[in-house]
Amino acid sequence: NAGVTQTPKFQVLKTGQSMTLQCAQDMNHEYMSWYRQDPGMGLRLIHYSVGAGITDQGEVPNGYNVSRSTTEDFPLRLLSAAPSQTSVYFCASSERDSSYNEQFFGPGTRLTVL
Amino acid sequence: SQQGEEDPQALSIQEGENATMNCSYKTSINNLQWYRQNSGRGLVHLILIRSNEREKHSGRLRVTLDTSKKSSSLLITASRAADTASYFCATTSYTGGFKTIFGAGTRLFVKA
C-alpha cells in the first residue's frame, strides 16, 4: 500500500493563480481531511470529508474548495492564490471517522505564493 | 481558535531523562490523540485515548486524560536523541461531523 500520497511536493504560485493540490489514499478510508501548517505552528483544519460526495468546512476554509467524487481522491483547490496561503499542506485519511481511529498523513505539499 | 494547546512550547532534556508534555482543550471531546512530527516531515500517530479512558501506555509512552480538567499529558520515559521532534495533541469532537483539531505543539530536543 502506498498509503496517502500528495502531489506536487513543492509549488510556487503567483498571486491570483489557481491550482489543485492532489491527495489520494489506497486504504479505502472513508474519512479524509486537509490541513495547513504555518511555520512553528500546529495544523489547522481546512476541509474534511466523511465519504464520497460529502464534504464540510473546517477551521480555515476561506479561499479553498474541495470535492470528493471517489473514496480514493480528495483534491484541494485554490481558486485565486494569495500570499497568506503560503504554507505546508497535509492531507490525511482515517478509517470510518476520526472519532476512534488514527489519521494517516501524506508527506505534505510546500506551497509558496509570491 | 485551536482546540488544543500544548505546554511547554519547547523542552530540552538530556538523553535518559523523562519528558512530559501537557495539552489543554476547551470543549467536550470524543478522543484525544498524540502525534509526532520530525522536522519537515508528515505527522506520525503515537497514541489515542478515548474520552472514557484515563490512562494508556504504549512502549515508552504514557498518556493520561482528565476530562474534568480538560487536559492530557504525554510522558516519554528514558528519552533518546531520536525522540527529538515536535509533538502535537489533537482532539476530536462531534460538531455536526467529527472534526480533529490540532494544538500548536511542543518542540522536544533530546541532547545526547
CSV table of N, CA and C in Angstrom, one decimal, chain A residues 40-82:
chain,number,residue,atom,x,y,z
A,40,GLY,N,6.2,26.9,12.7
A,40,GLY,CA,6.2,26.9,14.1
A,40,GLY,C,4.8,26.7,14.7
A,41,MET,N,3.9,26.3,13.9
A,41,MET,CA,2.5,26.2,14.4
A,41,MET,C,2.0,24.8,14.2
A,42,GLY,N,0.9,24.5,14.8
A,42,GLY,CA,0.2,23.2,14.6
A,42,GLY,C,-0.6,23.2,13.3
A,43,LEU,N,-1.3,22.2,13.1
A,43,LEU,CA,-2.1,22.0,11.9
A,43,LEU,C,-3.5,22.7,12.1
A,44,ARG,N,-4.0,23.3,11.1
A,44,ARG,CA,-5.3,23.9,11.1
A,44,ARG,C,-6.1,23.2,10.0
A,45,LEU,N,-7.3,22.8,10.4
A,45,LEU,CA,-8.2,22.0,9.5
A,45,LEU,C,-8.9,22.9,8.5
A,46,ILE,N,-8.7,22.6,7.2
A,46,ILE,CA,-9.3,23.4,6.1
A,46,ILE,C,-10.7,22.9,5.7
A,47,HIS,N,-10.7,21.7,5.2
A,47,HIS,CA,-11.9,21.0,4.9
A,47,HIS,C,-11.8,19.5,5.2
A,48,TYR,N,-12.9,18.8,5.4
A,48,TYR,CA,-12.9,17.4,5.6
A,48,TYR,C,-14.0,16.7,4.9
A,49,SER,N,-13.9,15.4,4.7
A,49,SER,CA,-15.0,14.6,4.1
A,49,SER,C,-15.2,13.3,4.8
A,50,VAL,N,-16.4,13.0,5.0
A,50,VAL,CA,-16.7,11.7,5.7
A,50,VAL,C,-17.1,10.6,4.7
A,51,GLY,N,-17.0,10.9,3.4
A,51,GLY,CA,-17.3,9.9,2.4
A,51,GLY,C,-17.5,10.5,1.1
A,52,ALA,N,-17.5,9.7,0.0
A,52,ALA,CA,-17.7,10.3,-1.3
A,52,ALA,C,-19.0,11.1,-1.4
A,53,GLY,N,-18.8,12.3,-1.9
A,53,GLY,CA,-20.0,13.2,-2.1
A,53,GLY,C,-20.3,14.0,-0.9
A,54,ILE,N,-19.6,13.9,0.2
A,54,ILE,CA,-19.9,14.6,1.4
A,54,ILE,C,-18.6,15.4,1.9
A,55,THR,N,-18.7,16.7,1.9
A,55,THR,CA,-17.6,17.5,2.4
A,55,THR,C,-18.1,18.5,3.4
A,56,ASP,N,-17.3,19.1,4.2
A,56,ASP,CA,-17.6,20.1,5.2
A,56,ASP,C,-16.4,21.0,5.5
A,57,GLN,N,-16.7,22.1,6.1
A,57,GLN,CA,-15.7,23.1,6.3
A,57,GLN,C,-15.0,22.8,7.7
A,58,GLY,N,-13.7,23.2,7.7
A,58,GLY,CA,-13.0,23.1,9.0
A,58,GLY,C,-12.8,24.5,9.6
A,59,GLU,N,-11.6,24.7,10.2
A,59,GLU,CA,-11.4,26.0,10.9
A,59,GLU,C,-11.1,27.1,9.9
A,60,VAL,N,-10.4,26.8,8.8
A,60,VAL,CA,-10.0,27.9,7.9
A,60,VAL,C,-10.3,27.6,6.5
A,61,PRO,N,-11.6,27.5,6.1
A,61,PRO,CA,-12.0,27.1,4.8
A,61,PRO,C,-11.9,28.2,3.7
A,62,ASN,N,-11.8,29.5,4.1
A,62,ASN,CA,-11.9,30.5,3.1
A,62,ASN,C,-10.8,30.5,2.1
A,63,GLY,N,-11.1,30.6,0.8
A,63,GLY,CA,-10.1,30.6,-0.2
A,63,GLY,C,-9.8,29.2,-0.8
A,64,TYR,N,-10.5,28.2,-0.2
A,64,TYR,CA,-10.2,26.8,-0.7
A,64,TYR,C,-11.5,26.1,-1.0
A,65,ASN,N,-11.5,25.2,-2.0
A,65,ASN,CA,-12.6,24.4,-2.4
A,65,ASN,C,-12.2,23.0,-2.4
A,66,VAL,N,-13.1,22.1,-2.1
A,66,VAL,CA,-12.9,20.6,-2.2
A,66,VAL,C,-14.1,19.9,-2.8
A,67,SER,N,-13.8,18.7,-3.3
A,67,SER,CA,-14.8,17.8,-3.7
A,67,SER,C,-14.4,16.4,-3.5
A,68,ARG,N,-15.3,15.5,-3.4
A,68,ARG,CA,-15.0,14.1,-3.1
A,68,ARG,C,-15.8,13.2,-4.0
A,69,SER,N,-15.4,13.0,-5.2
A,69,SER,CA,-16.2,12.2,-6.2
A,69,SER,C,-15.9,10.7,-6.0
A,70,THR,N,-14.7,10.4,-5.5
A,70,THR,CA,-14.4,8.9,-5.2
A,70,THR,C,-13.9,8.8,-3.8
A,71,THR,N,-13.9,7.6,-3.3
A,71,THR,CA,-13.3,7.3,-2.0
A,71,THR,C,-11.8,7.6,-1.9
A,72,GLU,N,-11.1,7.4,-3.0
A,72,GLU,CA,-9.7,7.5,-3.0
A,72,GLU,C,-9.1,8.9,-3.1
A,73,ASP,N,-9.8,9.8,-3.8
A,73,ASP,CA,-9.3,11.1,-4.1
A,73,ASP,C,-10.0,12.2,-3.3
A,74,PHE,N,-9.2,13.2,-2.9
A,74,PHE,CA,-9.7,14.4,-2.2
A,74,PHE,C,-8.9,15.6,-2.6
A,75,PRO,N,-9.1,16.2,-3.7
A,75,PRO,CA,-8.3,17.3,-4.2
A,75,PRO,C,-8.7,18.6,-3.5
A,76,LEU,N,-7.7,19.5,-3.3
A,76,LEU,CA,-7.9,20.8,-2.7
A,76,LEU,C,-7.6,21.9,-3.7
A,77,ARG,N,-8.6,22.7,-4.0
A,77,ARG,CA,-8.4,23.7,-5.0
A,77,ARG,C,-8.2,25.1,-4.4
A,78,LEU,N,-7.2,25.8,-4.9
A,78,LEU,CA,-7.0,27.2,-4.5
A,78,LEU,C,-7.5,28.0,-5.7
A,79,LEU,N,-8.6,28.8,-5.6
A,79,LEU,CA,-9.2,29.5,-6.7
A,79,LEU,C,-8.4,30.7,-7.2
A,80,SER,N,-7.9,31.5,-6.2
A,80,SER,CA,-7.1,32.7,-6.5
A,80,SER,C,-6.1,32.8,-5.4
A,81,ALA,N,-4.9,32.3,-5.6
A,81,ALA,CA,-3.9,32.2,-4.6
A,81,ALA,C,-3.5,33.6,-4.0
A,82,ALA,N,-3.3,33.6,-2.7
A,82,ALA,CA,-2.8,34.8,-2.0
A,82,ALA,C,-1.6,34.5,-1.2
